[in-house]
Short mmCIF file of C-alpha atoms in Angstrom, two decimals:
data_model
loop_
_atom_site.label_atom_id
_atom_site.label_comp_id
_atom_site.label_asym_id
_atom_site.label_seq_id
_atom_site.Cartn_x
_atom_site.Cartn_y
_atom_site.Cartn_z
CA MET A 1 0.02 0.06 -0.09
CA THR A 2 2.69 2.85 1.12
CA THR A 3 5.34 1.79 -1.76
CA THR A 4 2.14 2.19 -4.46
CA THR A 5 2.02 5.43 -2.92
CA THR A 6 5.57 6.63 -2.80
CA THR A 7 6.49 5.33 -6.35
CA THR A 8 3.12 7.17 -7.90
CA ARG A 9 3.66 10.50 -6.45
CA PRO A 10 6.55 11.64 -8.05
CA GLY A 11 5.26 11.05 -11.25
CA LEU A 12 2.66 13.35 -10.06
CA ALA A 13 4.35 15.81 -8.87
CA GLN A 14 6.64 16.16 -11.34
CA ARG A 15 3.61 16.69 -14.07
CA LEU A 16 2.17 19.16 -11.53
CA SER A 17 5.37 21.18 -11.62
CA ALA A 18 5.09 21.03 -15.23
CA LEU A 19 1.53 22.15 -15.49
CA ALA A 20 2.59 25.20 -13.13
CA LYS A 21 5.20 26.40 -15.47
CA VAL A 22 2.92 26.14 -18.08
CA VAL A 23 0.45 28.24 -16.52
CA GLU A 24 3.70 30.47 -15.57
CA HIS A 25 4.67 31.07 -19.50
CA GLY A 26 1.12 30.64 -20.38
CA ARG A 27 -0.59 34.25 -19.19
CA GLY A 28 -1.44 35.96 -22.12
CA ARG A 29 -1.04 33.05 -24.53
CA LEU A 30 -3.63 30.66 -23.22
CA ASP A 31 -7.46 30.94 -23.30
CA PRO A 32 -8.32 32.34 -20.13
CA LYS A 33 -10.94 29.52 -19.20
CA LEU A 34 -8.43 26.97 -19.64
CA LEU A 35 -6.08 29.11 -17.96
CA GLU A 36 -8.43 29.14 -15.17
CA GLU A 37 -9.10 25.58 -15.14
CA ALA A 38 -5.21 24.91 -14.67
CA LYS A 39 -5.25 26.93 -11.93
CA ALA A 40 -7.79 25.49 -10.03
CA LEU A 41 -6.62 22.15 -10.65
CA LEU A 42 -3.12 22.87 -9.10
CA SER A 43 -4.55 24.49 -6.27
CA ARG A 44 -7.08 21.68 -5.58
CA ALA A 45 -4.49 19.11 -6.04
CA GLY A 46 -1.85 21.17 -3.58
CA ASP A 47 -4.82 20.83 -1.12
CA ARG A 48 -6.15 17.43 -1.39
CA LEU A 49 -2.35 16.27 -1.26
CA LYS A 50 -1.58 18.26 1.90
CA LEU A 51 -4.59 16.41 3.35
CA SER A 52 -4.87 13.23 4.86
CA SER A 53 -4.21 10.43 2.54
CA GLU A 54 -5.63 7.84 5.18
CA HIS A 55 -8.84 8.78 3.97
CA THR A 56 -10.94 8.42 0.49
CA VAL A 57 -13.43 10.65 -0.20
CA VAL A 58 -16.10 9.03 -2.66
CA ALA A 59 -19.32 10.93 -3.33
CA LEU A 60 -22.58 9.68 -4.39
CA ALA A 61 -24.13 11.73 -7.15
CA GLY A 62 -27.52 11.59 -8.68
CA GLY A 63 -30.64 13.28 -9.74
CA THR A 64 -33.62 14.01 -8.06
CA GLY A 65 -35.44 10.57 -7.04
CA SER A 66 -32.58 8.24 -7.86
CA GLY A 67 -32.63 6.89 -4.58
CA LYS A 68 -28.97 8.52 -3.84
CA SER A 69 -30.12 8.98 -0.08
CA SER A 70 -31.78 5.73 0.43
CA LEU A 71 -28.12 3.98 -0.98
CA PHE A 72 -26.68 6.37 1.27
CA ASN A 73 -28.41 4.87 4.35
CA ALA A 74 -27.56 1.45 3.04
CA ILE A 75 -24.09 1.62 2.80
CA SER A 76 -23.47 3.41 6.07
CA GLY A 77 -25.99 1.29 7.92
CA LEU A 78 -28.02 3.93 9.51
CA GLU A 79 -30.42 6.34 8.44
CA LEU A 80 -28.13 9.44 8.19
CA SER A 81 -29.68 11.17 5.24
CA PRO A 82 -33.05 11.87 4.56
CA THR A 83 -35.70 10.29 1.99
CA GLY A 84 -39.19 10.80 1.26
CA VAL A 85 -41.73 10.16 -1.23
CA ARG A 86 -42.89 13.14 -2.58
CA ARG A 87 -40.21 14.48 -4.27
CA PRO A 88 -37.19 13.63 -1.83
CA THR A 89 -34.43 15.91 -2.29
CA THR A 90 -30.73 16.34 -0.63
CA ALA A 91 -30.52 19.76 0.34
CA ARG A 92 -27.35 19.76 2.38
CA THR A 93 -24.22 17.21 1.66
CA HIS A 94 -24.30 14.52 4.30
CA ALA A 95 -20.59 12.53 5.11
CA CYS A 96 -20.56 9.55 6.90
CA VAL A 97 -16.54 8.65 7.91
CA TRP A 98 -15.12 5.42 8.46
CA GLY A 99 -12.24 6.15 11.12
CA LEU A 100 -12.52 9.63 12.03
CA ASP A 101 -9.00 10.05 13.25
CA GLY A 102 -7.06 12.90 10.73
CA SER A 103 -10.61 13.48 8.80
CA GLY A 104 -11.19 16.51 10.22
CA PRO A 105 -8.97 18.98 7.86
CA LEU A 106 -10.21 16.95 5.00
CA LEU A 107 -13.97 17.39 6.07
CA ASP A 108 -13.13 21.25 6.34
CA TRP A 109 -11.65 21.43 2.90
CA LEU A 110 -14.91 19.84 1.66
CA GLN A 111 -16.72 22.40 3.70
CA ILE A 112 -19.20 19.42 5.29
CA GLN A 113 -21.15 20.98 7.98
CA TRP A 114 -20.56 19.61 11.59
CA ARG A 115 -24.12 18.94 12.15
CA HIS A 116 -24.12 16.88 9.07
CA ARG A 117 -20.71 14.72 10.11
CA PHE A 118 -21.40 11.47 10.99
CA SER A 119 -18.80 9.07 12.28
CA ARG A 120 -18.83 4.79 11.96
CA ALA A 121 -16.35 4.89 15.27
CA SER A 122 -18.05 2.31 16.73
CA ALA A 123 -19.20 -1.32 17.24
CA LEU A 124 -21.17 -1.22 14.27
CA ASP A 125 -17.44 -0.52 12.23
CA LYS A 126 -16.87 -4.48 13.13
CA GLY A 127 -18.51 -5.67 9.78
CA ASP A 128 -16.93 -2.85 7.76
CA SER A 129 -13.42 -3.03 8.68
CA GLN A 130 -12.52 -2.93 5.20
CA LEU A 131 -13.93 0.29 4.56
CA HIS A 132 -11.72 2.11 7.51
CA GLY A 133 -10.59 5.54 6.32
CA LEU A 134 -13.73 6.06 3.92
CA ILE A 135 -15.28 9.34 3.79
CA LEU A 136 -18.91 8.78 2.14
CA LEU A 137 -20.73 11.84 1.04
CA ASP A 138 -24.65 11.99 0.31
CA LEU A 139 -24.27 15.26 -2.47
CA PRO A 140 -27.07 17.57 -3.45
CA ASP A 141 -29.16 16.24 -5.92
CA HIS A 142 -27.40 17.75 -9.23
CA ASP A 143 -30.35 18.33 -11.12
CA SER A 144 -32.23 20.29 -8.13
CA ILE A 145 -34.06 23.52 -9.11
CA ARG A 146 -32.18 25.61 -6.00
CA ALA A 147 -29.36 26.81 -7.89
CA LEU A 148 -27.20 26.36 -4.48
CA THR A 149 -27.34 22.99 -4.18
CA ASP A 150 -26.67 22.26 -7.65
CA THR A 151 -23.69 24.05 -7.39
CA GLU A 152 -22.49 22.38 -4.32
CA ALA A 153 -23.04 19.50 -6.20
CA ASP A 154 -20.85 20.49 -8.96
CA ARG A 155 -18.02 21.55 -6.49
CA LEU A 156 -18.11 18.31 -4.45
CA ILE A 157 -17.65 16.23 -7.87
CA GLY A 158 -14.54 18.12 -8.85
CA LEU A 159 -13.26 17.57 -5.14
CA ALA A 160 -14.30 13.94 -4.28
CA ASP A 161 -11.47 11.24 -5.13
CA LEU A 162 -13.93 8.52 -6.57
CA VAL A 163 -17.49 9.68 -7.73
CA VAL A 164 -20.07 6.92 -7.79
CA TRP A 165 -23.02 7.85 -10.05
CA VAL A 166 -26.35 6.69 -8.92
CA LEU A 167 -28.65 6.32 -12.06
CA ASP A 168 -32.51 5.87 -12.00
CA PRO A 169 -33.70 3.06 -14.50
CA GLN A 170 -36.55 5.08 -15.88
CA LYS A 171 -33.78 7.84 -16.36
CA TYR A 172 -30.45 6.46 -16.86
CA ALA A 173 -29.94 7.95 -20.03
CA ASP A 174 -30.77 11.43 -18.83
CA ALA A 175 -29.63 13.85 -21.18
CA SER A 176 -28.86 16.23 -18.63
CA THR A 177 -26.64 14.12 -16.62
CA HIS A 178 -24.52 12.65 -19.82
CA ARG A 179 -24.12 16.01 -21.32
CA ARG A 180 -23.05 18.13 -18.35
CA TYR A 181 -21.00 15.37 -16.72
CA VAL A 182 -20.63 11.69 -18.25
CA THR A 183 -18.97 13.24 -21.58
CA GLU A 184 -16.27 14.70 -19.05
CA LEU A 185 -15.54 11.29 -17.81
CA ALA A 186 -13.05 10.33 -20.39
CA GLY A 187 -9.87 9.13 -18.33
CA HIS A 188 -11.58 8.91 -15.11
CA ASP A 189 -12.85 5.36 -15.71
CA ALA A 190 -10.59 4.31 -12.41
CA VAL A 191 -12.45 6.90 -10.05
CA THR A 192 -15.88 6.59 -11.60
CA VAL A 193 -18.86 3.80 -10.81
CA PHE A 194 -21.94 3.82 -12.07
CA ALA A 195 -24.78 2.54 -9.74
CA LEU A 196 -27.86 1.53 -11.52
CA ASN A 197 -30.32 1.81 -8.74
CA GLN A 198 -33.81 0.59 -7.76
CA ALA A 199 -33.07 -2.51 -9.58
CA ASP A 200 -36.02 -4.40 -7.42
CA ARG A 201 -38.13 -2.44 -10.13
CA LEU A 202 -37.09 -4.34 -13.20
CA THR A 203 -37.30 -8.23 -13.79
CA THR A 204 -34.22 -10.14 -14.57
CA GLU A 205 -34.26 -9.58 -18.31
CA GLU A 206 -35.36 -5.71 -18.12
CA LEU A 207 -31.90 -5.16 -15.98
CA ALA A 208 -29.52 -7.36 -18.03
CA GLU A 209 -30.40 -5.15 -21.14
CA LEU A 210 -30.63 -2.26 -19.25
CA VAL A 211 -27.01 -3.15 -17.89
CA ILE A 212 -25.77 -3.69 -21.67
CA ASP A 213 -27.32 -0.52 -22.79
CA LEU A 214 -26.05 1.74 -20.58
CA ASN A 215 -22.31 0.08 -20.99
CA ASP A 216 -22.89 0.80 -24.98
CA LEU A 217 -24.01 4.44 -23.91
CA LEU A 218 -21.05 5.27 -21.42
CA ARG A 219 -18.53 3.44 -24.23
CA LYS A 220 -19.67 5.71 -27.34
CA GLU A 221 -19.38 9.04 -24.45
CA GLY A 222 -15.70 8.04 -23.89
CA VAL A 223 -15.75 6.13 -20.77
CA GLU A 224 -13.79 3.26 -21.91
CA HIS A 225 -14.02 0.55 -19.23
CA PRO A 226 -17.20 1.90 -17.42
CA SER A 227 -17.81 0.00 -14.14
CA VAL A 228 -21.61 -0.64 -13.78
CA VAL A 229 -23.26 -2.33 -10.66
CA PRO A 230 -26.85 -3.03 -10.22
CA THR A 231 -28.25 -1.72 -6.85
CA SER A 232 -31.32 -1.76 -4.84
CA ALA A 233 -31.39 0.19 -1.72
CA VAL A 234 -34.65 -1.59 -1.01
CA THR A 235 -33.78 -5.42 -1.47
CA GLY A 236 -30.13 -4.42 -0.65
CA ARG A 237 -29.57 -6.26 -3.90
CA GLY A 238 -25.80 -5.15 -5.19
CA ILE A 239 -24.77 -3.40 -1.86
CA GLU A 240 -22.00 -5.28 -1.26
CA SER A 241 -20.87 -5.71 -4.87
CA LEU A 242 -20.79 -1.72 -4.56
CA LYS A 243 -19.39 -1.60 -1.03
CA SER A 244 -16.41 -3.98 -2.63
CA VAL A 245 -15.72 -1.85 -5.25
CA ILE A 246 -15.61 1.21 -2.43
CA ALA A 247 -13.58 -1.01 -0.64
CA THR A 248 -11.10 -1.91 -2.90
CA ALA A 249 -10.43 1.90 -3.60
CA VAL A 250 -10.14 2.72 0.23
CA ALA A 251 -7.71 -0.15 0.27
CA ARG A 252 -5.17 0.92 -1.98
CA ARG A 253 -5.50 4.84 -0.91
CA ARG A 254 -4.88 5.57 -4.43
CA ALA A 255 -7.94 7.10 -5.73
CA ALA A 256 -7.08 10.53 -4.54
CA ILE A 257 -3.84 10.52 -6.83
CA GLN A 258 -5.54 8.26 -9.73
CA LYS A 259 -8.66 11.53 -9.69
CA LEU A 260 -5.77 13.73 -9.84
CA GLU A 261 -3.97 12.12 -12.79
CA ALA A 262 -7.13 11.67 -14.30
CA ASP A 263 -7.85 15.37 -14.18
CA LEU A 264 -4.56 16.24 -15.39
CA GLN A 265 -4.80 14.17 -18.31
CA ARG A 266 -7.75 15.77 -19.01
CA LEU A 267 -6.56 19.30 -18.87
CA GLU A 268 -3.46 18.19 -20.80
CA GLN A 269 -5.79 17.31 -23.73
CA LYS A 270 -7.34 20.44 -23.54
CA LEU A 271 -3.97 22.44 -23.59
CA SER A 272 -2.83 20.16 -26.30
CA GLN A 273 -5.43 20.89 -28.67
CA ALA A 274 -4.90 24.60 -27.65
CA MET A 275 -1.40 24.61 -28.13
CA PRO A 276 -0.34 21.30 -30.45
CA LEU A 277 3.18 20.86 -29.67
CA GLY A 278 3.92 19.62 -33.19
CA GLU A 279 7.60 21.04 -33.85
CA ALA A 280 7.49 23.88 -31.33
CA LEU A 281 10.56 23.03 -29.79
CA SER A 282 12.65 23.08 -32.70
CA VAL A 283 12.22 26.81 -32.50
CA PRO A 284 15.24 28.62 -31.07
CA SER A 285 15.39 29.65 -27.68
CA SER A 286 17.67 32.60 -28.87
CA VAL A 287 18.55 34.84 -31.45
CA ASP A 288 21.38 33.46 -33.18
CA GLU A 289 24.42 35.48 -34.33
CA ALA A 290 23.61 35.31 -38.23
CA ARG A 291 20.04 37.26 -37.53
CA ARG A 292 21.66 39.56 -35.20
CA MET A 293 24.33 40.35 -37.69
CA GLY A 294 21.50 40.68 -40.13
CA LEU A 295 19.15 42.81 -38.11
CA THR A 296 22.42 45.11 -37.68
CA ASP A 297 22.90 45.15 -41.65
CA ALA A 298 19.44 46.34 -41.91
CA LEU A 299 19.35 48.90 -39.48
CA CYS A 300 22.55 50.34 -40.61
CA ASP A 301 21.50 50.87 -43.88
CA ALA A 302 18.25 52.29 -42.60
CA VAL A 303 20.01 54.87 -41.03
CA GLY A 304 22.81 55.18 -43.88
CA VAL A 305 25.94 54.12 -42.05
CA PRO A 306 27.47 53.43 -45.65
CA ALA A 307 26.23 56.87 -47.10
CA VAL A 308 27.86 58.67 -43.71
CA GLY A 309 31.05 56.84 -44.20
CA GLU A 310 31.80 57.38 -47.79
CA ALA A 311 30.72 61.38 -46.80
CA MET A 312 33.45 61.15 -44.11
CA GLU A 313 36.01 59.54 -46.53
CA ASN A 314 35.52 62.42 -48.86
CA MET A 315 35.49 64.90 -46.50
CA TYR A 316 38.87 63.52 -45.08
CA ALA A 317 40.76 63.72 -48.16
CA GLU A 318 39.27 67.13 -49.09
CA ARG A 319 40.11 69.19 -46.07
CA SER A 320 43.47 67.11 -45.92
CA ASN A 321 44.43 69.22 -49.39
CA ARG A 322 45.16 72.24 -47.03
CA TYR A 323 48.02 70.70 -44.71
CA VAL A 324 49.20 67.88 -47.33
CA GLY A 325 48.71 68.98 -51.11
CA TRP A 326 51.46 70.85 -52.83
CA PRO A 327 50.97 74.29 -52.40
CA TYR A 328 50.88 75.51 -56.16
CA PRO A 329 48.04 73.16 -57.13
CA ARG A 330 46.09 74.62 -54.37
CA TRP A 331 46.51 77.99 -54.66
CA VAL A 332 45.57 77.20 -58.46
CA ALA A 333 42.53 75.47 -57.23
CA LYS A 334 41.39 79.13 -54.90
CA PHE A 335 40.42 80.25 -58.39
CA ARG A 336 37.56 77.36 -59.02
CA ALA A 337 34.56 76.14 -57.24
CA ASP A 338 35.21 74.62 -53.43
CA PRO A 339 34.24 71.02 -54.00
CA LEU A 340 33.22 70.57 -50.00
CA LYS A 341 30.26 73.13 -51.26
CA SER A 342 29.25 70.78 -54.15
CA LEU A 343 29.54 67.30 -51.91
CA LYS A 344 27.45 69.56 -48.72
CA LEU A 345 30.04 67.37 -46.47
CA ASN A 346 30.73 70.64 -44.65
CA ASP A 347 30.09 69.43 -41.21
CA ILE A 348 29.97 66.01 -40.85
CA ALA A 349 28.30 66.34 -37.20
CA GLN A 350 25.55 68.09 -39.25
CA GLU A 351 25.74 65.14 -41.65
CA ILE A 352 24.76 62.47 -38.79
CA ARG A 353 22.33 64.18 -37.19
CA GLY A 354 20.48 65.05 -40.03
CA ILE A 355 19.99 61.17 -40.99
CA SER A 356 16.64 61.10 -39.58
CA ALA A 357 15.90 64.70 -39.82
CA THR A 358 15.82 64.84 -43.82
CA SER A 359 13.21 61.81 -43.94
CA VAL A 360 11.81 60.76 -40.57
CA SER A 361 8.83 58.87 -42.36
CA ALA A 362 11.37 56.73 -44.74
CA GLN A 363 13.98 55.82 -42.01
CA SER A 364 11.15 54.73 -39.75
CA ALA A 365 9.56 52.35 -42.13
CA GLU A 366 13.14 51.07 -42.85
CA VAL A 367 13.86 50.45 -39.00
CA ALA A 368 9.94 48.81 -39.36
CA ASN A 369 10.92 46.41 -42.00
CA ALA A 370 14.24 45.54 -40.22
CA VAL A 371 12.73 44.57 -37.29
CA GLN A 372 9.58 42.98 -39.03
CA ALA A 373 12.32 40.85 -41.31
CA LEU A 374 13.39 39.19 -37.56
CA ALA A 375 10.27 38.66 -36.53
CA ASP A 376 9.08 36.95 -39.41
CA GLY A 377 12.36 34.77 -39.75
CA LEU A 378 12.22 33.29 -35.65
CA SER A 379 8.41 32.84 -35.79
CA ALA A 380 7.77 31.29 -38.92
CA SER A 381 6.51 27.94 -37.49
CA MET A 382 4.67 29.00 -34.30
CA HIS A 383 1.46 29.19 -33.04
CA PRO A 384 -0.58 32.10 -34.34
CA VAL A 385 -0.87 33.45 -30.57
CA TRP A 386 3.03 32.94 -30.08
CA ARG A 387 4.03 34.55 -33.50
CA THR A 388 1.49 37.53 -32.51
CA ALA A 389 3.76 37.90 -29.45
CA VAL A 390 6.87 37.63 -30.99
CA TYR A 391 5.35 40.64 -33.38
CA LYS A 392 4.66 42.45 -30.59
CA ALA A 393 7.87 41.78 -28.59
CA ALA A 394 10.04 43.12 -31.48
CA ARG A 395 8.23 46.38 -32.06
CA SER A 396 7.75 47.06 -28.40
CA ARG A 397 10.06 49.45 -28.52
CA SER A 398 10.15 50.63 -32.06
CA ARG A 399 8.63 54.10 -31.87
CA ASP A 400 12.03 55.03 -29.81
CA LEU A 401 14.28 52.90 -31.83
CA PRO A 402 14.86 55.37 -34.42
CA LYS A 403 15.54 58.39 -32.45
CA LYS A 404 17.82 56.12 -30.29
CA LEU A 405 19.65 55.28 -33.13
CA THR A 406 20.33 59.02 -34.34
CA ASP A 407 21.44 60.36 -31.32
CA ASP A 408 23.64 57.23 -30.41
CA LEU A 409 25.45 57.58 -34.24
CA ALA A 410 25.56 61.64 -33.40
CA GLU A 411 27.53 60.70 -30.82
CA VAL A 412 30.29 59.38 -33.34
CA ALA A 413 30.76 62.57 -35.37
CA PRO A 414 34.79 63.10 -35.34
CA GLN A 415 36.33 65.92 -33.84
CA LEU A 416 37.20 68.19 -37.29
CA ASP A 417 39.38 70.50 -35.51
CA ARG A 418 41.65 67.40 -34.76
CA VAL A 419 44.77 67.66 -37.20
CA PRO A 420 47.13 64.64 -37.43
CA VAL A 421 50.75 65.66 -36.79
CA TRP A 422 51.87 64.09 -39.83
CA TRP A 423 50.01 66.89 -41.48
CA TRP A 424 51.95 69.59 -39.89
CA LEU A 425 54.55 68.20 -40.54
CA LEU A 426 53.94 67.60 -43.92
CA LYS A 427 53.03 71.21 -44.62
CA VAL A 428 55.86 72.63 -43.32
CA TRP A 429 58.09 70.24 -45.46
CA GLN A 430 56.00 71.67 -48.31
CA TYR A 431 56.64 75.14 -47.59
CA LEU A 432 60.30 74.46 -46.95
CA LEU A 433 60.37 73.32 -50.79
CA VAL A 434 58.48 76.09 -51.73
CA VAL A 435 60.98 78.28 -50.39
CA ALA A 436 63.69 76.60 -51.78
CA PHE A 437 61.99 76.47 -54.96
CA VAL A 438 61.42 80.24 -55.07
CA ALA A 439 64.96 81.06 -53.92
CA GLY A 440 65.91 79.04 -56.67
CA LEU A 441 64.32 80.84 -59.14
CA ALA A 442 65.71 84.19 -57.90
CA TRP A 443 69.03 83.09 -57.79
CA LEU A 444 68.71 82.34 -61.53
CA ALA A 445 66.85 85.21 -62.51
CA VAL A 446 69.66 87.62 -60.85
CA GLY A 447 72.30 85.23 -62.56
CA LEU A 448 71.06 85.77 -65.63
CA LEU A 449 69.45 89.23 -65.74
CA MET A 450 71.77 91.37 -64.13
CA PRO A 451 75.04 89.29 -63.48
CA ASP A 452 76.86 92.81 -63.88
CA ARG A 453 75.05 94.81 -61.40
CA LEU A 454 75.68 92.55 -58.51
CA PRO A 455 77.83 93.63 -55.66
CA GLN A 456 81.14 92.15 -55.12
CA SER A 457 80.20 89.96 -52.49
CA LEU A 458 77.50 88.55 -54.32
CA GLU A 459 79.11 88.06 -57.43
CA TRP A 460 79.17 84.57 -56.83
CA LEU A 461 75.26 84.46 -57.72
CA GLY A 462 75.97 85.25 -61.16
CA ASP A 463 78.58 82.79 -62.15
CA SER A 464 78.09 80.89 -65.45
CA ALA A 465 79.55 77.85 -63.78
CA THR A 466 77.33 77.60 -61.08
CA LEU A 467 73.68 78.59 -62.71
CA PRO A 468 73.10 74.97 -64.68
CA TRP A 469 73.32 73.79 -60.94
CA VAL A 470 71.19 75.86 -59.46
CA GLY A 471 68.68 75.45 -62.36
CA LEU A 472 68.85 71.65 -61.73
CA MET A 473 68.52 72.24 -58.12
CA THR A 474 65.45 74.37 -58.79
CA ALA A 475 64.04 71.84 -61.18
CA SER A 476 64.44 68.78 -58.66
CA VAL A 477 62.91 70.82 -55.51
CA LEU A 478 59.81 71.48 -57.80
CA GLY A 479 59.62 67.68 -58.99
CA LEU A 480 60.69 66.71 -55.31
CA GLY A 481 57.49 68.94 -54.12
CA ALA A 482 55.21 67.26 -56.77
CA LEU A 483 56.19 63.64 -55.86
CA SER A 484 55.81 64.39 -52.11
CA GLY A 485 52.33 65.81 -52.89
CA ILE A 486 51.30 62.80 -54.86
CA ALA A 487 52.96 60.48 -52.38
CA SER A 488 51.00 62.33 -49.32
CA ARG A 489 47.71 62.27 -51.44
CA ASN A 490 48.62 58.27 -51.35
CA PHE A 491 48.87 58.66 -47.66
CA VAL A 492 45.76 60.51 -47.26
CA GLU A 493 43.76 58.47 -48.88
CA LEU A 494 44.92 55.34 -47.33
CA GLY A 495 44.10 57.65 -44.00
CA ALA A 496 40.99 58.51 -45.35
CA SER A 497 39.62 54.71 -45.91
CA ARG A 498 40.94 53.89 -42.45
CA GLU A 499 38.92 56.60 -40.62
CA ARG A 500 35.47 55.29 -42.56
CA GLU A 501 36.69 52.06 -41.50
CA ARG A 502 36.68 53.00 -37.92
CA LEU A 503 34.13 55.83 -38.61
CA GLU A 504 31.69 52.63 -39.85
CA ARG A 505 32.74 49.82 -37.83
CA GLU A 506 31.94 52.18 -34.46
CA MET A 507 28.74 53.24 -35.74
CA ARG A 508 27.81 49.40 -36.26
CA ARG A 509 28.93 48.67 -33.10
CA ARG A 510 26.60 51.01 -31.69
CA VAL A 511 23.93 50.03 -34.05
CA ALA A 512 24.31 46.57 -32.99
CA ALA A 513 24.04 47.62 -28.88
CA VAL A 514 21.06 49.43 -29.64
CA SER A 515 19.44 47.13 -31.44
CA SER A 516 20.50 44.10 -28.89
CA THR A 517 18.73 46.04 -26.12
CA MET A 518 15.77 47.31 -27.75
CA VAL A 519 14.69 44.41 -30.43
CA VAL A 520 16.73 41.41 -29.85
CA GLU A 521 16.30 41.14 -26.08
CA PRO A 522 12.40 41.68 -25.77
CA VAL A 523 12.59 38.73 -28.89
CA GLU A 524 14.73 36.43 -26.77
CA GLN A 525 12.48 36.82 -23.63
CA GLU A 526 9.45 35.81 -25.71
CA LEU A 527 11.22 33.00 -27.38
CA LYS A 528 12.75 31.64 -24.10
CA ARG A 529 9.22 31.53 -22.77
CA HIS A 530 7.96 30.06 -25.97
CA HIS A 531 10.28 27.64 -25.36
CA ALA A 532 10.16 26.99 -21.43
CA PHE A 533 6.10 26.73 -22.16
CA TYR A 534 6.48 23.69 -24.58
CA THR A 535 9.42 22.00 -22.66
CA ALA A 536 6.72 22.22 -19.69
CA LEU A 537 3.67 20.87 -22.24
CA ARG A 538 6.09 18.26 -22.66
CA ASP A 539 6.73 17.11 -19.58
CA LEU A 540 3.27 17.42 -18.74
CA SER A 541 2.29 14.77 -21.30
CA VAL A 542 4.57 12.39 -20.36
#
């Protein structure tokens, strides 16, 4: 007896734990009625498992005139529940307890009034020792015209460990009973008994025919292995058989567990129909790196990172001419239109800040498309309810996303007044060459045009033997300046490319950080919730 209980409960505990996780993660996803049913079962199971495991609650349920109270008195051997001839009804639940010790909290939980509790702790119990631990309930008639008693019957039918349905031979196929209760008993075969009462009113042939018909009806309604016991409270027929069925359940001390397992199985079927497991667990519980990079790429395009990088590169190259370009071409360029003005790249900070200001709606649409693409890729195989949840999570901060991207990228704007040291050194070098070139030209001019007018101390400037070398040196200086200008431009272009890469890398890093915080994290929370829900649903089904 003890071994059976200890080997069954861990499985039930694990499934109840799984159901608790289904409830936790299913809020806002499951149908509210189904969610409430799951909560009620968890509450009922927790309460019942904390109460006496030495007692088995057996409820006699039936409609008006079925002889339920007479059967209750026959089983208990006492006139405990009132009976009558003219429309007999049971208004309050009566309880008869075999073995009162420890039953108090359980009876309180069942809400049985003290004046309706009866104990068999007397000499009368000697013949019913096999029923020790039984709490037999005579429920109010479930078809009573009084709503109060009808509600109490429904409540106790749900709480009882084993239900004995007492059926009237004339109304055993009553639609209200079968529609409201019997069709809900699928999987409850082990904790449900059908007593075809008032068998004394039927002949042997009629009774056999009714038993066969009732069995067929119950099987059609999902009760695979119905337990039907013909009884008569008047003649005592079948009373011992019914007591034997009840005694077996009491002796095993498993009816409460079996009832909860059956309730759990029925609820699991409803949950599986509402949220089929299918391939749900194949959906990732996190956003993979490829999708993260795809989202970052899409958002970078949406905010114009490549365009800003290209603008930065062009601006870097053009502004460097003020420092590293060969001065003579630069002086000539002053007479032409300013290329910066034609490129509209005077202020890279304004360029970055104006990413969204120039076309807010277009940018917002592109950002929304990038976010939508991520959600679509992750939720394609999800249940519609979860797919919608992923969409909402992805878009939960989409209203603030464009502004956040713009603000963060504006901070990346380089310091335009910062000039590399090598630019200054190269500028000094270039101007030294300019001075050398001018000096050479002056020497040649003096030596060629007015050699006879030079003072004696400067006659060496007009030396005809020196002038060819001066011309050669002057031409060399000019060539060296041009070559250094070309070389410096190559270095500038390389630096501009590196600066662009640095800028785009930093901008991309910031876009990735913003997208991770405002899009990926909410989506991953929903993906983890989805995975946890279906993992719990799978564990519940085991």
